[in-house]
Tab-separated table of C-alpha atoms in Angstrom:
chain	number	residue	atom	x	y	z
A	16	MET	CA	0.000	0.000	0.000
A	17	VAL	CA	1.043	3.633	-0.617
A	18	GLY	CA	-0.846	5.582	2.037
A	19	GLU	CA	-4.422	4.382	1.574
A	20	THR	CA	-3.831	3.597	-2.114
A	21	GLU	CA	-3.899	0.013	-3.372
A	22	ILE	CA	-1.039	-1.141	-5.571
A	23	ARG	CA	-0.685	-4.400	-7.487
A	24	LYS	CA	1.529	-6.154	-10.023
A	25	ALA	CA	0.270	-7.028	-13.513
A	26	PHE	CA	1.729	-7.418	-17.002
A	27	SER	CA	5.319	-6.955	-18.153
A	28	LEU	CA	6.767	-4.707	-20.843
A	29	SER	CA	7.928	-6.297	-24.094
A	30	LEU	CA	10.359	-4.107	-26.039
A	31	ASN	CA	11.111	-5.347	-29.561
A	32	GLY	CA	10.081	-8.861	-28.548
A	33	ALA	CA	12.144	-9.062	-25.340
A	34	THR	CA	10.672	-8.675	-21.846
A	35	VAL	CA	12.465	-5.889	-19.974
A	36	GLU	CA	12.340	-4.383	-16.513
A	37	PRO	CA	9.919	-1.448	-16.171
A	38	GLY	CA	11.639	1.905	-15.896
A	39	CYS	CA	14.187	1.242	-18.630
A	40	ILE	CA	15.341	3.884	-21.137
A	41	TYR	CA	15.059	3.094	-24.844
A	42	GLY	CA	18.052	3.992	-26.956
A	43	GLY	CA	17.411	2.117	-30.167
A	44	PRO	CA	17.299	3.081	-33.859
A	45	ASP	CA	15.136	5.778	-35.431
A	46	GLU	CA	12.272	3.476	-36.395
A	47	ALA	CA	9.517	2.997	-33.820
A	48	PRO	CA	10.214	0.194	-31.322
A	49	HIS	CA	7.652	-2.573	-30.922
A	50	LEU	CA	5.998	-1.971	-27.535
A	51	ASP	CA	3.661	-4.518	-25.960
A	52	LEU	CA	2.239	-5.433	-22.578
A	53	VAL	CA	2.475	-9.198	-22.083
A	54	GLN	CA	1.822	-11.758	-19.357
A	55	GLU	CA	3.781	-10.779	-16.285
A	56	GLU	CA	7.239	-12.272	-15.868
A	57	PRO	CA	8.597	-12.719	-12.319
A	58	GLY	CA	10.918	-9.868	-11.422
A	59	LYS	CA	9.753	-7.742	-14.366
A	60	GLU	CA	6.164	-7.023	-13.339
A	61	ILE	CA	4.650	-3.558	-13.749
A	62	PHE	CA	3.330	-1.953	-10.557
A	63	TRP	CA	-0.056	-0.239	-10.826
A	64	ILE	CA	-1.824	2.202	-8.499
A	65	LYS	CA	-5.581	1.698	-8.217
A	66	ASN	CA	-7.747	4.808	-7.983
A	67	GLY	CA	-11.435	3.956	-8.040
A	68	GLY	CA	-11.813	1.489	-10.886
A	69	VAL	CA	-8.765	2.778	-12.810
A	70	TYR	CA	-5.199	1.432	-12.623
A	71	VAL	CA	-2.279	3.818	-13.255
A	72	ALA	CA	1.296	2.622	-13.774
A	73	ALA	CA	3.280	3.614	-10.675
A	74	ARG	CA	5.980	5.173	-12.877
A	75	ASN	CA	6.998	5.491	-16.512
A	76	ILE	CA	7.431	1.907	-17.655
A	77	VAL	CA	9.838	3.032	-20.393
A	78	SER	CA	11.442	6.414	-21.109
A	79	GLY	CA	13.174	7.680	-24.206
A	80	VAL	CA	10.208	6.835	-26.438
A	81	SER	CA	8.351	9.466	-28.436
A	82	TRP	CA	4.653	10.227	-28.679
A	83	THR	CA	4.887	8.975	-32.266
A	84	ASP	CA	6.341	5.651	-31.049
A	85	LEU	CA	3.343	5.221	-28.747
A	86	TYR	CA	0.871	6.269	-31.436
A	87	VAL	CA	2.290	3.796	-33.969
A	88	ASN	CA	1.908	1.019	-31.388
A	89	GLY	CA	-1.703	1.994	-30.631
A	90	TRP	CA	-1.148	3.135	-27.039
A	91	VAL	CA	-2.131	6.817	-27.359
A	92	LEU	CA	-5.849	6.171	-27.872
A	93	GLY	CA	-5.551	2.716	-26.390
A	94	ARG	CA	-5.655	-1.037	-26.871
A	95	GLU	CA	-7.893	-3.521	-25.104
A	96	LEU	CA	-6.366	-5.773	-22.452
A	97	GLU	CA	-7.863	-8.274	-20.026
A	98	LEU	CA	-7.125	-8.272	-16.303
A	99	ASP	CA	-8.819	-10.594	-13.812
A	100	GLY	CA	-11.358	-11.542	-16.485
A	101	ARG	CA	-12.391	-7.921	-17.122
A	102	ALA	CA	-11.779	-5.801	-20.214
A	103	TYR	CA	-9.720	-2.608	-19.873
A	104	LEU	CA	-8.619	0.063	-22.308
A	105	CYS	CA	-4.883	0.642	-21.866
A	106	ARG	CA	-4.124	4.201	-22.997
A	107	LEU	CA	-2.287	7.421	-22.210
A	108	MET	CA	-3.627	9.699	-19.512
A	109	GLU	CA	-5.159	13.073	-20.286
A	110	VAL	CA	-2.616	15.603	-19.007
A	111	GLY	CA	-4.256	18.858	-20.116
A	112	GLU	CA	-3.969	20.947	-23.262
A	113	THR	CA	-2.394	23.767	-21.209
A	114	ALA	CA	-0.384	23.965	-18.004
A	115	ASP	CA	-3.281	25.362	-15.954
A	116	ARG	CA	-5.921	22.924	-17.184
A	117	TYR	CA	-7.153	20.571	-14.419
A	118	CYS	CA	-6.800	17.108	-15.868
A	119	GLU	CA	-7.137	13.373	-15.401
A	120	TYR	CA	-3.434	13.124	-14.443
A	121	GLU	CA	-3.970	15.384	-11.433
A	122	ARG	CA	-7.227	13.700	-10.448
A	123	LEU	CA	-5.600	10.274	-10.387
A	124	LEU	CA	-2.179	11.102	-8.961
A	125	ALA	CA	-1.998	14.472	-7.175
A	126	PHE	CA	-2.486	12.993	-3.700
A	127	VAL	CA	-0.596	9.743	-4.187
A	128	ALA	CA	2.694	9.463	-2.287
A	129	LEU	CA	5.389	8.291	-4.685
A	130	ASP	CA	9.151	7.831	-4.625
A	131	HIS	CA	10.452	11.424	-4.794
A	132	ALA	CA	13.378	10.327	-6.966
A	133	ARG	CA	10.889	9.716	-9.776
A	134	THR	CA	8.689	12.772	-9.539
A	135	ASN	CA	10.737	14.953	-11.897
A	136	SER	CA	10.080	12.729	-14.903
A	137	LEU	CA	7.426	13.619	-17.485
A	138	SER	CA	4.827	11.317	-19.002
A	139	TRP	CA	3.268	11.665	-22.439
A	140	GLY	CA	-0.430	12.586	-22.550
A	141	ARG	CA	-3.132	12.014	-25.146
A	142	GLU	CA	-3.495	15.688	-26.047
A	143	GLN	CA	-2.067	17.214	-29.197
A	144	THR	CA	-1.020	20.817	-28.552
A	145	GLY	CA	-0.134	22.036	-32.025
A	146	GLU	CA	1.315	20.923	-35.314
A	147	LYS	CA	3.366	17.804	-34.542
A	148	MET	CA	3.339	18.673	-30.810
A	149	ALA	CA	1.926	16.774	-27.817
A	150	ALA	CA	1.511	17.437	-24.090
A	151	ALA	CA	3.465	15.869	-21.242
A	152	ARG	CA	3.115	16.259	-17.479
A	153	GLY	CA	4.825	15.163	-14.285
A	154	GLY	CA	6.795	16.522	-11.351
A	155	SER	CA	5.981	16.970	-7.691
A	156	GLY	CA	2.256	17.610	-7.349
A	157	CYS	CA	1.805	16.919	-11.069
A	158	LYS	CA	2.508	20.590	-11.829
A	159	ASN	CA	5.250	20.281	-14.468
A	160	TRP	CA	3.641	20.546	-17.917
A	161	CYS	CA	5.175	21.085	-21.324
A	162	SER	CA	4.510	20.714	-25.030
A	163	LEU	CA	7.045	18.601	-26.914
A	164	PRO	CA	7.575	17.551	-30.547
A	165	TYR	CA	5.915	14.239	-31.468
A	166	ASP	CA	9.296	12.647	-32.185
A	167	ASN	CA	11.057	13.807	-28.996
A	168	ARG	CA	12.853	10.866	-27.355
A	169	SER	CA	14.172	12.577	-24.262
A	170	GLY	CA	15.067	10.184	-21.462
A	171	ALA	CA	13.178	12.521	-19.113
A	172	CYS	CA	9.826	11.705	-20.791
A	173	GLY	CA	8.156	8.351	-21.197
A	174	TRP	CA	5.175	6.031	-21.274
A	175	ARG	CA	2.989	5.807	-18.178
A	176	PRO	CA	-0.177	3.929	-19.161
A	177	ILE	CA	-3.497	3.605	-17.408
A	178	LEU	CA	-6.010	0.763	-17.465
A	179	GLU	CA	-9.540	2.141	-17.750
A	180	PRO	CA	-12.461	-0.282	-17.438
A	181	ILE	CA	-14.359	-0.613	-20.683
A	182	MET	CA	-17.966	0.479	-20.245
A	183	LEU	CA	-19.772	-1.808	-17.834
A	184	VAL	CA	-22.818	-3.707	-19.139
A	185	LEU	CA	-25.510	-3.567	-16.471
A	186	ASN	CA	-27.865	-6.405	-15.542
A	187	ASP	CA	-30.071	-7.352	-12.576
A	188	ALA	CA	-27.014	-8.496	-10.608
A	189	SER	CA	-25.639	-4.937	-10.822
A	190	ILE	CA	-28.319	-3.592	-8.467
A	191	GLY	CA	-26.766	-2.879	-5.069
A	192	GLN	CA	-23.215	-2.817	-6.420
A	193	ASP	CA	-20.866	0.115	-5.860
A	194	ILE	CA	-20.067	1.793	-9.174
A	195	GLU	CA	-17.995	4.686	-10.481
A	196	VAL	CA	-19.173	6.814	-13.410
A	197	ARG	CA	-17.641	9.721	-15.322
A	198	LYS	CA	-19.176	12.098	-17.817
A	199	LEU	CA	-17.798	11.946	-21.347
A	200	GLY	CA	-15.004	14.500	-21.706
A	201	SER	CA	-15.034	15.404	-17.994
A	202	ASN	CA	-12.785	14.678	-15.003
A	203	ILE	CA	-15.704	14.675	-12.553
A	204	VAL	CA	-16.331	11.208	-11.105
A	205	VAL	CA	-19.429	10.119	-9.164
A	206	CYS	CA	-19.284	7.048	-6.916
A	207	GLY	CA	-22.125	5.292	-5.164
A	208	LYS	CA	-24.491	2.346	-4.909
A	209	LEU	CA	-26.587	1.536	-7.978
A	210	LEU	CA	-30.252	1.425	-6.962
A	211	HIS	CA	-31.960	1.178	-10.357
A	212	PHE	CA	-31.290	1.701	-14.057
A	213	THR	CA	-33.171	2.141	-17.316
A	214	ASP	CA	-31.999	2.610	-20.885
A	215	TYR	CA	-31.875	6.330	-20.150
A	216	ASP	CA	-30.919	6.840	-16.490
A	217	LEU	CA	-28.937	5.497	-13.554
A	218	ILE	CA	-30.315	5.923	-10.029
A	219	ILE	CA	-27.414	6.077	-7.583
A	220	GLU	CA	-27.118	6.543	-3.834
A	221	VAL	CA	-24.099	8.820	-3.945
A	222	ASP	CA	-21.169	8.207	-1.616
A	223	GLY	CA	-19.855	11.587	-0.504
A	224	PHE	CA	-19.584	14.976	-2.162
A	225	VAL	CA	-21.258	15.821	-5.482
A	226	TRP	CA	-19.792	18.654	-7.542
A	227	PRO	CA	-22.187	21.623	-7.807
A	228	SER	CA	-21.420	21.730	-11.546
A	229	LEU	CA	-22.851	18.238	-12.082
A	230	ASP	CA	-25.072	19.107	-15.037
A	231	TRP	CA	-25.849	15.567	-16.226
A	232	GLY	CA	-27.890	14.504	-13.225
A	233	LYS	CA	-30.568	15.556	-10.768
A	234	GLU	CA	-30.931	14.939	-7.030
A	235	ILE	CA	-34.348	13.323	-6.690
A	236	ASP	CA	-34.103	12.608	-2.932
A	237	PRO	CA	-31.396	13.510	-0.389
A	238	GLY	CA	-28.277	11.660	-1.552
A	239	ILE	CA	-30.138	9.937	-4.416
A	240	TRP	CA	-29.211	11.038	-7.931
A	241	ALA	CA	-30.584	10.251	-11.392
A	242	LEU	CA	-27.780	10.425	-13.989
A	243	ASP	CA	-28.213	10.695	-17.742
A	244	ARG	CA	-26.702	7.539	-19.314
A	245	SER	CA	-26.308	9.192	-22.715
A	246	GLN	CA	-23.593	11.432	-21.250
A	247	LEU	CA	-21.474	8.714	-19.608
A	248	GLY	CA	-17.811	8.459	-20.569
A	249	TYR	CA	-17.203	5.298	-18.567
A	250	MET	CA	-18.776	3.206	-15.834
A	251	SER	CA	-17.240	0.448	-13.734
A	252	TYR	CA	-17.597	-1.478	-10.517
A	253	ILE	CA	-15.460	-0.257	-7.646
């Protein structure tokens, strides 16, 4: 455990067909390396931090790779992986289109205690910031942000993937389960117990604070919210 945060081991990094230790620096030829996540190999497992239903790699699993390298391999927008019998989208985090933009990176990691020796490194984000430019973020408190050329292979910037549950399919057994939902294109997450659902709405007994700007739901009783399913970005069990 890191504070109250759950960590676990899963998958290993395959670099050009060879399993390598996470945290390595790539220094190969100009062409894009072949990057894969494969069945975990003892001693070379990737450590993941769990935040709600999402897993975040505890550090860059490889540095010295460009945004283009990750895009060519399908990891910018994401590839589907299976963990514990559940489907996840493994992709880059959203790090903000500008330095002052509150983002997924901050929401998932700002309050997680990590090894301070690693906090100065940057991680590539999904956002494109200009012609052949992409965003990266890192540093203590997640405050270091910059825009770098697609083909930049600095050893200070790397690949830090997340595993996001692919949209949950609800059924009768889902009633009473704790779920986490997020609006499409938003960083605001709502957690609570699912009480009822239709093709159009979710009825949730919310656990904790609800953002005043929650514009895709309505409080129908104290602590009970109806959320518009058409606006969901993802939904998973907690």
